[in-house]
Amino acid sequence: MTGQVRTVDGRVAGRRGQATRQKLLDCLSEMLSSSPYRDVKVIDVARKAGTSPATFYQYFPDVEGAVLEIAEQMATEGAQLTSLVEGRTWVGKSGWSAAEELVDGFLEFWRRNDAILRVVDLGAAEGDKRFYKIRMKILNSVTNSLTESVKELQAKGKVDKDVSPAAMAGSLVAMLAAVASHQKGFQAWGVKQAELKPNLALLVHLGITGKKPTR
Amino acid sequence: MTGQVRTVDGRVAGRRGQATRQKLLDCLSEMLSSSPYRDVKVIDVARKAGTSPATFYQYFPDVEGAVLEIAEQMATEGAQLTSLVEGRTWVGKSGWSAAEELVDGFLEFWRRNDAILRVVDLGAAEGDKRFYKIRMKILNSVTNSLTESVKELQAKGKVDKDVSPAAMAGSLVAMLAAVASHQKGFQAWGVKQAELKPNLALLVHLGITGKKPTR
DNA sequence: TACTTGTCCTGTCATGCCGTCAGCTTACCG
DNA sequence: CGGTAAGCTGACGGCATGACAGGACAAGTA
C-alpha cells in the first residue's frame, strides 16, 4: 500500500517518469473511447503519447495492466457513490427524491467513465478476478448501503420478510449499471433520457420499499 | 436473403466447405468460453480445427466476422424468448408465474450462451451497429411484448399514466440481461440462485403491474 | 566547469501473428 | 478420362510484441 510508483524493472519513478506514465494512461484512456478494446495496440498508445513502445513497457506489463491501473483510479473516485444512498430515508417524498438522485448520480458517473467501465465489465464477466474486484469496489458501496436500507425497512415490518435484501440490492444496482452502459442504445431505440430516469427511479423505489412513491 | 453460403472470394461452399466452416465456428465458440476475447487469435482457432489460418480467411474476413456469424445463429434461437411473454396475463396468480417463468427462461438462455453474449454486449456498448442489431433482435422480442403488456394495463387504468411503457420494459429487460451475465458474480458475492430468482420476478412484477404479486 | 550518479528514453532485434496469393489437391460430372 | 470448380496450404511481406543495452538528460558535487 505504499504510494511508491515503480517501473516494471524495479526502479523508482521520479517526477518526469510519473508524468510520462500518466500521459500514457491518459492516451490509453482516450484510445479506449474511440476504438474497440480489441484493437487498442501498444504502439498506437505510445505514438499518441509522443513516445516509443519500449517506454510503455517500462511502466506496464501490457495493455491490460495499464487498463487495470486506470480502472483502479476510477474505482477510487467511484467510492463517493455511496453518498447517494448513505443516510437517506426511504419514506414519503424524500424517498422519491432519494431514488431520483441515486439514478441521476449513477447514470452520470457511468456516462463519464463509460469506456473504461465497458472493459471492466467484460473482464469481470470473463471471470478475471482483478476486474471483478474493481467492479465490486464501485458497486459494493452502493449495494451495501441499499442492502442495509432494505434490512431496516424489513425490521420495521414495512417490507415482506421473504425479500432477500442482498439479492434485491444487487439486482437493482446491476440494472442501473446495465441501463447506464447502454444509454446510447436506449436513445437509438426511441427512449429519451427524460423518460428513462423517472422509470428507473420508480423501479428502485418499488424494489426497496415495495410501494409506489408519493411524489 | 439467399441461403447460399459463400466464401470471401465469391465461391459457393459445398458440403465439405460448409463442414469446415462450421468446425471453425464451433472451435471459435469454444475458444471464447475459455479465454479472453482480446486474446483469441486466428491461428489458435485454425490449429484447434486442424486446419490452417489461410482456410479461416477463406470463410471469414476476420475474427469479428466469425463472431458475428455465431451471434446471428444464437439470435435466431433467441427469438423464441418471446414465447415467455406473449399471450400471458399479468393479473392474479398467473401474473406471478408469468414473472417467474420469464426470469427463469432468461437466465437459462443467458447461461447457455454466456461467452458469445459477453462479446455481443461489448460490441454493442462500443457502438458497433451490427452487434447492437443482434442484441436488439434478442431483447426486442421480449421488450416489445412487455411494452404491449404495460400499455394494455395502462389502457385499463391499472397502471399509472406517467409510466413510459417502453422505458419500463427496456429497463427490466436490461436488468435481466445484466444479472444474467453476472450470475457467477452474484454467487461469489454470497447471493444464491435460489434467492436471486424470486427477487427478480418480484421486480419484474412490480415494474409491469405496479403491484405486489399474489402468490 | 567538469565529473558523477541515477533516472529516463529509444534504436534495434528476435519472435510470432496477420492477411494474401499462387498453386496444389480433391471431388464431381459428362 | 479430362475438365472444372471447390477446397486447402506453404510461404511471404508487414506489423506488433517484448526484451535489452546503451545514449540523453537532469541534478547534485567538488
Short mmCIF file of C-alpha atoms (C1' of nucleotides) in Angstrom, two decimals:
data_model
loop_
_atom_site.label_atom_id
_atom_site.label_comp_id
_atom_site.label_asym_id
_atom_site.label_seq_id
_atom_site.Cartn_x
_atom_site.Cartn_y
_atom_site.Cartn_z
CA MET A 1 0.00 0.00 0.00
CA THR A 2 2.93 2.36 -0.50
CA GLY A 3 2.49 5.36 -2.75
CA GLN A 4 5.76 4.49 -4.48
CA VAL A 5 5.33 4.26 -8.22
CA ARG A 6 7.71 1.70 -9.66
CA THR A 7 8.73 0.72 -13.16
CA VAL A 8 8.49 -2.86 -14.36
CA ASP A 9 12.21 -3.40 -13.76
CA GLY A 10 12.05 -2.08 -10.22
CA ARG A 11 13.34 1.49 -10.45
CA VAL A 12 11.54 4.24 -8.58
CA ALA A 13 9.84 6.67 -10.93
CA GLY A 14 10.75 10.32 -10.49
CA ARG A 15 8.79 13.40 -11.42
CA ARG A 16 9.44 13.15 -15.14
CA GLY A 17 8.78 9.45 -15.22
CA GLN A 18 5.48 9.81 -13.46
CA ALA A 19 4.43 12.46 -15.94
CA THR A 20 5.22 10.16 -18.86
CA ARG A 21 3.41 7.32 -17.18
CA GLN A 22 0.35 9.45 -16.61
CA LYS A 23 0.43 10.67 -20.17
CA LEU A 24 0.42 7.09 -21.39
CA LEU A 25 -2.58 6.33 -19.18
CA ASP A 26 -4.42 9.38 -20.48
CA CYS A 27 -3.76 8.47 -24.08
CA LEU A 28 -4.85 4.89 -23.48
CA SER A 29 -8.00 6.18 -21.85
CA GLU A 30 -8.75 8.34 -24.85
CA MET A 31 -8.00 5.46 -27.19
CA LEU A 32 -10.47 3.23 -25.39
CA SER A 33 -13.29 5.67 -26.04
CA SER A 34 -12.55 5.94 -29.72
CA SER A 35 -11.76 2.40 -30.79
CA PRO A 36 -12.72 -1.15 -29.85
CA TYR A 37 -10.83 -2.63 -26.92
CA ARG A 38 -9.66 -5.50 -29.07
CA ASP A 39 -7.94 -3.12 -31.48
CA VAL A 40 -6.07 -0.96 -28.99
CA LYS A 41 -2.36 -1.54 -29.64
CA VAL A 42 0.60 -0.53 -27.52
CA ILE A 43 2.25 1.10 -30.50
CA ASP A 44 -0.72 3.40 -31.08
CA VAL A 45 -0.87 4.48 -27.47
CA ALA A 46 2.85 5.18 -27.49
CA ARG A 47 2.66 7.16 -30.73
CA LYS A 48 -0.24 9.20 -29.42
CA ALA A 49 1.76 10.00 -26.29
CA GLY A 50 4.72 11.04 -28.42
CA THR A 51 6.94 8.28 -27.12
CA SER A 52 8.02 4.76 -28.07
CA PRO A 53 6.52 1.33 -27.36
CA ALA A 54 9.57 0.47 -25.27
CA THR A 55 8.71 3.28 -22.89
CA PHE A 56 5.24 1.88 -22.43
CA TYR A 57 6.67 -1.47 -21.40
CA GLN A 58 8.80 0.23 -18.78
CA TYR A 59 5.71 1.20 -16.85
CA PHE A 60 3.20 -1.51 -17.66
CA PRO A 61 3.46 -5.24 -18.34
CA ASP A 62 0.88 -4.97 -21.15
CA VAL A 63 -2.27 -3.14 -22.22
CA GLU A 64 -4.36 -4.98 -19.68
CA GLY A 65 -2.02 -3.92 -16.90
CA ALA A 66 -2.44 -0.29 -17.82
CA VAL A 67 -6.20 -0.66 -18.09
CA LEU A 68 -6.30 -2.09 -14.59
CA GLU A 69 -4.43 1.00 -13.41
CA ILE A 70 -6.98 3.35 -14.97
CA ALA A 71 -9.82 1.30 -13.59
CA GLU A 72 -8.31 1.44 -10.13
CA GLN A 73 -8.16 5.23 -10.27
CA MET A 74 -11.77 5.36 -11.37
CA ALA A 75 -12.88 2.97 -8.66
CA THR A 76 -11.34 5.24 -6.05
CA GLU A 77 -13.34 8.19 -7.32
CA GLY A 78 -16.38 5.96 -7.61
CA ALA A 79 -16.37 5.22 -3.90
CA GLN A 80 -18.13 8.55 -3.46
CA LEU A 81 -21.23 6.98 -5.00
CA THR A 82 -22.02 5.70 -1.51
CA SER A 83 -23.07 9.20 -0.57
CA LEU A 84 -26.04 8.76 -2.92
CA VAL A 85 -27.57 6.23 -0.56
CA GLU A 86 -25.99 6.57 2.87
CA GLY A 87 -28.06 8.35 5.47
CA ARG A 88 -31.09 8.52 3.21
CA THR A 89 -34.63 7.86 4.27
CA TRP A 90 -37.00 5.95 2.00
CA VAL A 91 -40.33 7.14 3.32
CA GLY A 92 -42.59 9.78 1.81
CA LYS A 93 -41.43 12.43 -0.56
CA SER A 94 -37.80 12.20 0.50
CA GLY A 95 -37.93 8.53 -0.51
CA TRP A 96 -38.78 9.56 -4.03
CA SER A 97 -36.01 12.11 -4.26
CA ALA A 98 -33.57 9.58 -2.82
CA ALA A 99 -34.44 7.25 -5.68
CA GLU A 100 -34.20 10.04 -8.23
CA GLU A 101 -30.84 11.23 -7.05
CA LEU A 102 -29.43 7.73 -6.91
CA VAL A 103 -30.41 7.15 -10.52
CA ASP A 104 -29.07 10.53 -11.56
CA GLY A 105 -25.73 10.08 -9.88
CA PHE A 106 -25.32 6.60 -11.24
CA LEU A 107 -26.05 7.47 -14.85
CA GLU A 108 -23.80 10.50 -14.65
CA PHE A 109 -20.88 8.51 -13.26
CA TRP A 110 -21.32 5.87 -15.92
CA ARG A 111 -21.53 8.38 -18.72
CA ARG A 112 -18.32 9.99 -17.52
CA ASN A 113 -16.41 6.71 -17.43
CA ASP A 114 -18.20 4.57 -19.98
CA ALA A 115 -15.18 3.45 -21.99
CA ILE A 116 -13.23 2.04 -19.09
CA LEU A 117 -16.34 0.62 -17.43
CA ARG A 118 -17.10 -1.38 -20.54
CA VAL A 119 -13.74 -3.05 -20.34
CA VAL A 120 -14.04 -3.67 -16.61
CA ASP A 121 -17.44 -5.24 -17.19
CA LEU A 122 -16.07 -7.52 -19.87
CA GLY A 123 -13.12 -8.55 -17.75
CA ALA A 124 -15.38 -9.30 -14.81
CA ALA A 125 -17.82 -11.28 -16.96
CA GLU A 126 -14.90 -13.27 -18.37
CA GLY A 127 -14.03 -14.29 -14.84
CA ASP A 128 -10.92 -12.19 -14.28
CA LYS A 129 -10.74 -11.67 -10.55
CA ARG A 130 -8.82 -8.41 -10.72
CA PHE A 131 -11.51 -6.77 -12.83
CA TYR A 132 -14.18 -8.38 -10.77
CA LYS A 133 -12.71 -6.85 -7.63
CA ILE A 134 -12.69 -3.40 -9.14
CA ARG A 135 -16.27 -3.74 -10.27
CA MET A 136 -17.15 -4.79 -6.75
CA LYS A 137 -15.35 -1.83 -5.27
CA ILE A 138 -17.55 0.53 -7.24
CA LEU A 139 -20.83 -1.28 -6.90
CA ASN A 140 -20.37 -2.57 -3.37
CA SER A 141 -20.53 0.81 -1.75
CA VAL A 142 -23.96 1.39 -3.25
CA THR A 143 -25.12 -2.21 -2.94
CA ASN A 144 -24.21 -2.46 0.72
CA SER A 145 -25.96 0.76 1.58
CA LEU A 146 -29.07 -0.36 -0.26
CA THR A 147 -28.93 -3.75 1.43
CA GLU A 148 -28.91 -2.00 4.78
CA SER A 149 -31.85 0.16 3.80
CA VAL A 150 -33.91 -2.88 2.87
CA LYS A 151 -32.96 -4.65 6.10
CA GLU A 152 -34.08 -1.67 8.17
CA LEU A 153 -37.41 -1.45 6.40
CA GLN A 154 -37.82 -5.18 6.88
CA ALA A 155 -37.11 -4.85 10.61
CA LYS A 156 -39.87 -2.25 10.84
CA GLY A 157 -42.21 -4.65 9.08
CA LYS A 158 -42.58 -2.36 6.09
CA VAL A 159 -41.12 -4.86 3.64
CA ASP A 160 -42.03 -8.54 3.20
CA LYS A 161 -39.87 -11.00 5.09
CA ASP A 162 -39.24 -13.14 2.06
CA VAL A 163 -37.34 -10.45 0.23
CA SER A 164 -33.60 -11.09 0.20
CA PRO A 165 -32.02 -7.68 0.83
CA ALA A 166 -28.74 -8.59 -0.84
CA ALA A 167 -30.35 -10.08 -3.93
CA MET A 168 -32.70 -7.13 -4.28
CA ALA A 169 -29.99 -4.52 -3.86
CA GLY A 170 -27.69 -6.41 -6.20
CA SER A 171 -30.34 -6.70 -8.88
CA LEU A 172 -31.21 -3.02 -8.72
CA VAL A 173 -27.58 -1.97 -8.92
CA ALA A 174 -26.98 -4.35 -11.81
CA MET A 175 -29.95 -2.82 -13.57
CA LEU A 176 -28.64 0.69 -13.08
CA ALA A 177 -25.21 -0.32 -14.35
CA ALA A 178 -26.68 -2.09 -17.37
CA VAL A 179 -29.01 0.71 -18.38
CA ALA A 180 -26.20 3.20 -17.84
CA SER A 181 -23.85 1.36 -20.15
CA HIS A 182 -26.46 1.16 -22.88
CA GLN A 183 -27.75 4.71 -22.60
CA LYS A 184 -26.97 5.41 -26.22
CA GLY A 185 -28.77 2.25 -27.19
CA PHE A 186 -31.94 3.36 -25.44
CA GLN A 187 -31.84 6.67 -27.26
CA ALA A 188 -31.38 4.99 -30.61
CA TRP A 189 -34.36 2.83 -29.75
CA GLY A 190 -36.50 5.91 -29.22
CA VAL A 191 -36.48 6.12 -25.44
CA LYS A 192 -35.42 9.54 -24.19
CA GLN A 193 -33.26 10.16 -21.14
CA ALA A 194 -36.08 12.25 -19.71
CA GLU A 195 -38.49 9.32 -19.55
CA LEU A 196 -35.85 6.77 -18.70
CA LYS A 197 -34.80 8.35 -15.42
CA PRO A 198 -38.20 8.52 -13.69
CA ASN A 199 -38.90 4.93 -14.67
CA LEU A 200 -35.64 3.75 -13.20
CA ALA A 201 -36.31 5.75 -10.07
CA LEU A 202 -39.74 4.18 -9.86
CA LEU A 203 -38.29 0.70 -10.13
CA VAL A 204 -35.68 1.46 -7.49
CA HIS A 205 -38.32 2.79 -5.15
CA LEU A 206 -40.60 -0.16 -5.77
CA GLY A 207 -37.74 -2.57 -5.21
CA ILE A 208 -36.55 -1.04 -1.96
CA THR A 209 -39.85 -0.19 -0.32
CA GLY A 210 -42.27 -2.43 -2.19
CA LYS A 211 -44.57 0.58 -2.56
CA LYS A 212 -45.31 3.24 -5.12
CA PRO A 213 -43.66 6.53 -4.28
CA THR A 214 -45.55 9.63 -3.16
CA ARG A 215 -44.19 12.41 -5.29
CA MET B 1 -31.62 -13.27 -48.23
CA THR B 2 -30.41 -16.35 -50.11
CA GLY B 3 -29.36 -19.39 -48.14
CA GLN B 4 -26.22 -19.61 -50.31
CA VAL B 5 -23.09 -19.81 -48.18
CA ARG B 6 -20.24 -18.07 -49.94
CA THR B 7 -16.52 -17.84 -49.35
CA VAL B 8 -14.80 -14.47 -49.09
CA ASP B 9 -13.59 -14.72 -52.70
CA GLY B 10 -17.07 -15.49 -54.00
CA ARG B 11 -17.10 -19.26 -54.49
CA VAL B 12 -20.13 -21.20 -53.33
CA ALA B 13 -19.39 -23.53 -50.45
CA GLY B 14 -20.18 -27.20 -50.99
CA ARG B 15 -20.76 -29.90 -48.41
CA ARG B 16 -17.13 -30.22 -47.39
CA GLY B 17 -16.62 -26.48 -47.27
CA GLN B 18 -19.64 -25.92 -45.09
CA ALA B 19 -18.42 -28.58 -42.69
CA THR B 20 -15.05 -26.90 -42.37
CA ARG B 21 -16.71 -23.54 -41.92
CA GLN B 22 -18.93 -24.89 -39.17
CA LYS B 23 -16.00 -26.57 -37.47
CA LEU B 24 -14.17 -23.25 -37.39
CA LEU B 25 -17.22 -21.60 -35.86
CA ASP B 26 -17.51 -24.31 -33.23
CA CYS B 27 -13.85 -24.05 -32.30
CA LEU B 28 -14.10 -20.28 -32.08
CA SER B 29 -17.13 -20.63 -29.89
CA GLU B 30 -15.27 -22.95 -27.57
CA MET B 31 -12.29 -20.64 -27.54
CA LEU B 32 -14.43 -17.71 -26.49
CA SER B 33 -15.59 -19.54 -23.39
CA SER B 34 -12.11 -20.47 -22.31
CA SER B 35 -10.02 -17.39 -22.99
CA PRO B 36 -10.44 -13.60 -23.03
CA TYR B 37 -11.90 -12.20 -26.24
CA ARG B 38 -8.88 -9.97 -26.67
CA ASP B 39 -6.55 -12.98 -26.76
CA VAL B 40 -8.44 -15.10 -29.28
CA LYS B 41 -6.16 -15.42 -32.31
CA VAL B 42 -7.00 -16.72 -35.76
CA ILE B 43 -4.07 -19.08 -35.66
CA ASP B 44 -5.30 -20.74 -32.48
CA VAL B 45 -8.78 -21.28 -33.86
CA ALA B 46 -7.33 -22.73 -37.03
CA ARG B 47 -4.98 -25.04 -35.12
CA LYS B 48 -7.82 -26.24 -32.92
CA ALA B 49 -9.90 -27.01 -36.00
CA GLY B 50 -6.99 -28.92 -37.51
CA THR B 51 -6.64 -26.56 -40.42
CA SER B 52 -4.56 -23.56 -41.46
CA PRO B 53 -5.08 -19.84 -40.89
CA ALA B 54 -5.45 -19.32 -44.63
CA THR B 55 -8.53 -21.54 -44.57
CA PHE B 56 -10.08 -19.38 -41.88
CA TYR B 57 -9.69 -16.32 -44.08
CA GLN B 58 -11.48 -18.11 -46.88
CA TYR B 59 -14.67 -18.13 -44.89
CA PHE B 60 -14.45 -15.06 -42.67
CA PRO B 61 -12.96 -11.61 -43.14
CA ASP B 62 -11.60 -11.67 -39.56
CA VAL B 63 -12.35 -12.91 -36.05
CA GLU B 64 -15.07 -10.33 -35.59
CA GLY B 65 -16.79 -11.50 -38.75
CA ALA B 66 -16.93 -15.05 -37.47
CA VAL B 67 -18.17 -13.89 -34.08
CA LEU B 68 -21.00 -12.03 -35.79
CA GLU B 69 -21.93 -15.25 -37.53
CA ILE B 70 -22.15 -17.17 -34.26
CA ALA B 71 -24.09 -14.36 -32.68
CA GLU B 72 -26.55 -14.36 -35.55
CA GLN B 73 -27.21 -18.08 -35.11
CA MET B 74 -27.80 -17.53 -31.41
CA ALA B 75 -30.10 -14.59 -32.04
CA THR B 76 -32.25 -16.75 -34.25
CA GLU B 77 -32.66 -19.31 -31.50
CA GLY B 78 -33.19 -16.48 -29.04
CA ALA B 79 -36.26 -15.25 -30.85
CA GLN B 80 -38.17 -17.99 -29.06
CA LEU B 81 -37.79 -15.99 -25.87
CA THR B 82 -40.87 -14.08 -26.99
CA SER B 83 -42.96 -17.05 -26.01
CA LEU B 84 -42.08 -16.28 -22.40
CA VAL B 85 -44.19 -13.13 -22.53
CA GLU B 86 -46.58 -13.35 -25.46
CA GLY B 87 -50.18 -14.20 -24.61
CA ARG B 88 -49.54 -14.01 -20.88
CA THR B 89 -51.83 -12.34 -18.42
CA TRP B 90 -50.42 -10.30 -15.56
CA VAL B 91 -53.26 -10.50 -13.09
CA GLY B 92 -53.55 -12.72 -10.04
CA LYS B 93 -51.57 -15.89 -9.57
CA SER B 94 -50.88 -16.38 -13.25
CA GLY B 95 -49.22 -12.96 -13.19
CA TRP B 96 -46.74 -14.24 -10.67
CA SER B 97 -45.94 -17.37 -12.60
CA ALA B 98 -45.55 -15.32 -15.77
CA ALA B 99 -42.89 -13.27 -14.00
CA GLU B 100 -41.21 -16.37 -12.61
CA GLU B 101 -41.05 -18.13 -15.93
CA LEU B 102 -39.78 -15.07 -17.73
CA VAL B 103 -36.91 -14.80 -15.27
CA ASP B 104 -36.20 -18.49 -15.47
CA GLY B 105 -36.13 -18.62 -19.24
CA PHE B 106 -33.97 -15.56 -19.46
CA LEU B 107 -31.32 -16.74 -17.02
CA GLU B 108 -31.24 -20.14 -18.63
CA PHE B 109 -30.75 -18.72 -22.13
CA TRP B 110 -28.01 -16.46 -20.91
CA ARG B 111 -26.21 -19.22 -19.08
CA ARG B 112 -26.25 -21.35 -22.20
CA ASN B 113 -24.77 -18.61 -24.37
CA ASP B 114 -22.79 -16.52 -21.94
CA ALA B 115 -19.50 -16.41 -23.83
CA ILE B 116 -20.91 -15.09 -27.07
CA LEU B 117 -23.34 -12.79 -25.30
CA ARG B 118 -20.46 -11.13 -23.47
CA VAL B 119 -18.85 -10.24 -26.76
CA VAL B 120 -22.12 -9.05 -28.28
CA ASP B 121 -22.69 -6.86 -25.25
CA LEU B 122 -19.24 -5.35 -25.55
CA GLY B 123 -19.63 -4.70 -29.25
CA ALA B 124 -22.99 -3.07 -28.71
CA ALA B 125 -21.69 -0.92 -25.85
CA GLU B 126 -18.78 0.16 -28.03
CA GLY B 127 -21.29 1.44 -30.55
CA ASP B 128 -20.93 -1.21 -33.25
CA LYS B 129 -24.26 -1.21 -35.06
CA ARG B 130 -24.02 -4.81 -36.21
CA PHE B 131 -23.66 -6.10 -32.67
CA TYR B 132 -26.24 -3.65 -31.50
CA LYS B 133 -28.69 -5.01 -34.02
CA ILE B 134 -28.16 -8.57 -32.86
CA ARG B 135 -28.61 -7.57 -29.25
CA MET B 136 -31.83 -5.85 -30.25
CA LYS B 137 -33.04 -8.92 -32.11
CA ILE B 138 -32.79 -10.96 -28.94
CA LEU B 139 -34.06 -8.39 -26.49
CA ASN B 140 -36.63 -6.75 -28.71
CA SER B 141 -38.90 -9.74 -28.86
CA VAL B 142 -39.20 -9.71 -25.10
CA THR B 143 -39.12 -5.93 -24.75
CA ASN B 144 -41.86 -5.38 -27.29
CA SER B 145 -44.13 -7.94 -25.71
CA LEU B 146 -43.58 -6.40 -22.29
CA THR B 147 -44.20 -2.94 -23.70
CA GLU B 148 -47.54 -4.12 -25.02
CA SER B 149 -48.44 -5.66 -21.69
CA VAL B 150 -47.79 -2.39 -19.90
CA LYS B 151 -49.78 -0.44 -22.48
CA GLU B 152 -52.77 -2.74 -22.06
CA LEU B 153 -52.70 -2.44 -18.30
CA GLN B 154 -52.43 1.30 -18.71
CA ALA B 155 -55.45 1.38 -21.01
CA LYS B 156 -57.44 -0.44 -18.34
CA GLY B 157 -56.35 2.18 -15.83
CA LYS B 158 -54.44 -0.38 -13.78
CA VAL B 159 -51.09 1.32 -14.26
CA ASP B 160 -50.23 4.99 -13.79
CA LYS B 161 -50.38 7.13 -16.91
CA ASP B 162 -46.96 8.62 -16.34
CA VAL B 163 -45.17 5.31 -16.76
CA SER B 164 -43.41 5.05 -20.12
CA PRO B 165 -44.08 1.51 -21.29
CA ALA B 166 -41.02 1.36 -23.50
CA ALA B 167 -38.65 2.72 -20.87
CA MET B 168 -40.05 0.39 -18.22
CA ALA B 169 -39.85 -2.69 -20.42
CA GLY B 170 -36.37 -1.74 -21.59
CA SER B 171 -35.12 -1.23 -18.06
CA LEU B 172 -36.49 -4.55 -16.87
CA VAL B 173 -35.01 -6.43 -19.78
CA ALA B 174 -31.67 -4.68 -19.32
CA MET B 175 -31.76 -5.73 -15.69
CA LEU B 176 -32.43 -9.34 -16.55
CA ALA B 177 -29.62 -9.34 -19.10
CA ALA B 178 -27.20 -7.73 -16.67
CA VAL B 179 -27.96 -10.03 -13.78
CA ALA B 180 -27.82 -12.99 -16.13
CA SER B 181 -24.36 -12.09 -17.38
CA HIS B 182 -23.03 -11.70 -13.85
CA GLN B 183 -24.65 -14.77 -12.36
CA LYS B 184 -21.31 -16.15 -11.27
CA GLY B 185 -20.52 -12.81 -9.70
CA PHE B 186 -23.63 -12.90 -7.57
CA GLN B 187 -22.79 -16.38 -6.36
CA ALA B 188 -19.26 -15.36 -5.44
CA TRP B 189 -20.77 -12.46 -3.53
CA GLY B 190 -22.87 -14.82 -1.45
CA VAL B 191 -26.23 -14.48 -3.20
CA LYS B 192 -27.65 -17.84 -4.21
CA GLN B 193 -29.55 -18.50 -7.43
CA ALA B 194 -32.48 -19.66 -5.35
CA GLU B 195 -32.98 -16.28 -3.71
CA LEU B 196 -31.99 -14.31 -6.79
CA LYS B 197 -34.79 -15.60 -8.99
CA PRO B 198 -37.79 -14.73 -6.81
CA ASN B 199 -36.41 -11.27 -6.24
CA LEU B 200 -36.01 -10.66 -9.95
CA ALA B 201 -39.50 -11.99 -10.54
CA LEU B 202 -40.80 -9.65 -7.86
CA LEU B 203 -39.12 -6.68 -9.51
CA VAL B 204 -40.50 -7.64 -12.90
CA HIS B 205 -43.99 -7.98 -11.50
CA LEU B 206 -43.73 -4.67 -9.64
CA GLY B 207 -42.44 -2.95 -12.75
CA ILE B 208 -45.14 -4.24 -15.07
CA THR B 209 -48.18 -4.05 -12.83
CA GLY B 210 -47.05 -1.60 -10.17
CA LYS B 211 -48.43 -4.01 -7.58
CA LYS B 212 -47.12 -6.77 -5.36
CA PRO B 213 -47.88 -10.20 -6.73
CA THR B 214 -50.41 -12.59 -5.19
CA ARG B 215 -48.64 -15.91 -4.96
"C1'" DT C 1 33.32 23.89 -15.18
"C1'" DA C 2 33.99 19.02 -15.22
"C1'" DC C 3 32.54 14.82 -13.20
"C1'" DT C 4 29.26 11.51 -11.20
"C1'" DT C 5 25.01 9.30 -10.43
"C1'" DG C 6 20.69 7.69 -11.21
"C1'" DT C 7 16.52 8.45 -13.98
"C1'" DC C 8 14.55 8.29 -18.41
"C1'" DC C 9 14.04 7.21 -23.18
"C1'" DT C 10 14.84 4.85 -27.64
"C1'" DG C 11 17.14 2.00 -31.51
"C1'" DT C 12 17.34 -2.48 -32.53
"C1'" DC C 13 16.38 -7.23 -32.71
"C1'" DA C 14 14.23 -11.97 -32.38
"C1'" DT C 15 9.80 -13.75 -32.30
"C1'" DG C 16 5.17 -14.52 -33.62
"C1'" DC C 17 0.67 -13.33 -35.60
"C1'" DC C 18 -1.75 -11.14 -39.62
"C1'" DG C 19 -3.71 -11.36 -44.05
"C1'" DT C 20 -2.83 -12.54 -49.01
"C1'" DC C 21 -1.62 -15.19 -53.09
"C1'" DA C 22 -0.25 -18.63 -56.19
"C1'" DG C 23 -0.56 -23.15 -56.76
"C1'" DC C 24 -1.52 -27.82 -55.46
"C1'" DT C 25 -5.12 -31.45 -54.29
"C1'" DT C 26 -9.71 -33.25 -54.20
"C1'" DA C 27 -14.44 -34.03 -55.73
"C1'" DC C 28 -17.82 -34.10 -59.18
"C1'" DC C 29 -19.71 -34.57 -63.85
"C1'" DG C 30 -20.27 -35.64 -68.69
"C1'" DC D 1 -10.58 -39.71 -68.58
"C1'" DG D 2 -10.30 -34.91 -68.94
"C1'" DG D 3 -12.33 -30.55 -67.50
"C1'" DT D 4 -13.93 -27.53 -64.00
"C1'" DA D 5 -14.75 -25.62 -59.73
"C1'" DA D 6 -14.20 -26.27 -54.75
"C1'" DG D 7 -11.03 -26.81 -51.04
"C1'" DC D 8 -6.72 -26.33 -48.76
"C1'" DT D 9 -1.98 -24.77 -47.62
"C1'" DG D 10 3.02 -23.13 -47.83
"C1'" DA D 11 5.21 -19.16 -47.97
"C1'" DC D 12 5.85 -14.30 -47.69
"C1'" DG D 13 5.91 -9.21 -46.57
"C1'" DG D 14 4.23 -6.45 -42.92
"C1'" DC D 15 3.46 -5.17 -38.37
"C1'" DA D 16 3.04 -5.60 -33.13
"C1'" DT D 17 5.33 -7.54 -29.23
"C1'" DG D 18 8.53 -7.51 -25.61
"C1'" DA D 19 13.48 -7.52 -24.13
"C1'" DC D 20 17.94 -5.30 -23.86
"C1'" DA D 21 21.84 -2.34 -23.96
"C1'" DG D 22 23.26 2.00 -24.39
"C1'" DG D 23 22.67 7.03 -25.04
"C1'" DA D 24 20.46 11.52 -23.32
"C1'" DC D 25 19.38 14.24 -19.62
"C1'" DA D 26 18.80 16.49 -15.01
"C1'" DA D 27 20.71 17.29 -10.56
"C1'" DG D 28 23.98 17.21 -7.27
"C1'" DT D 29 29.11 17.53 -6.04
"C1'" DA D 30 33.81 19.07 -5.98
#
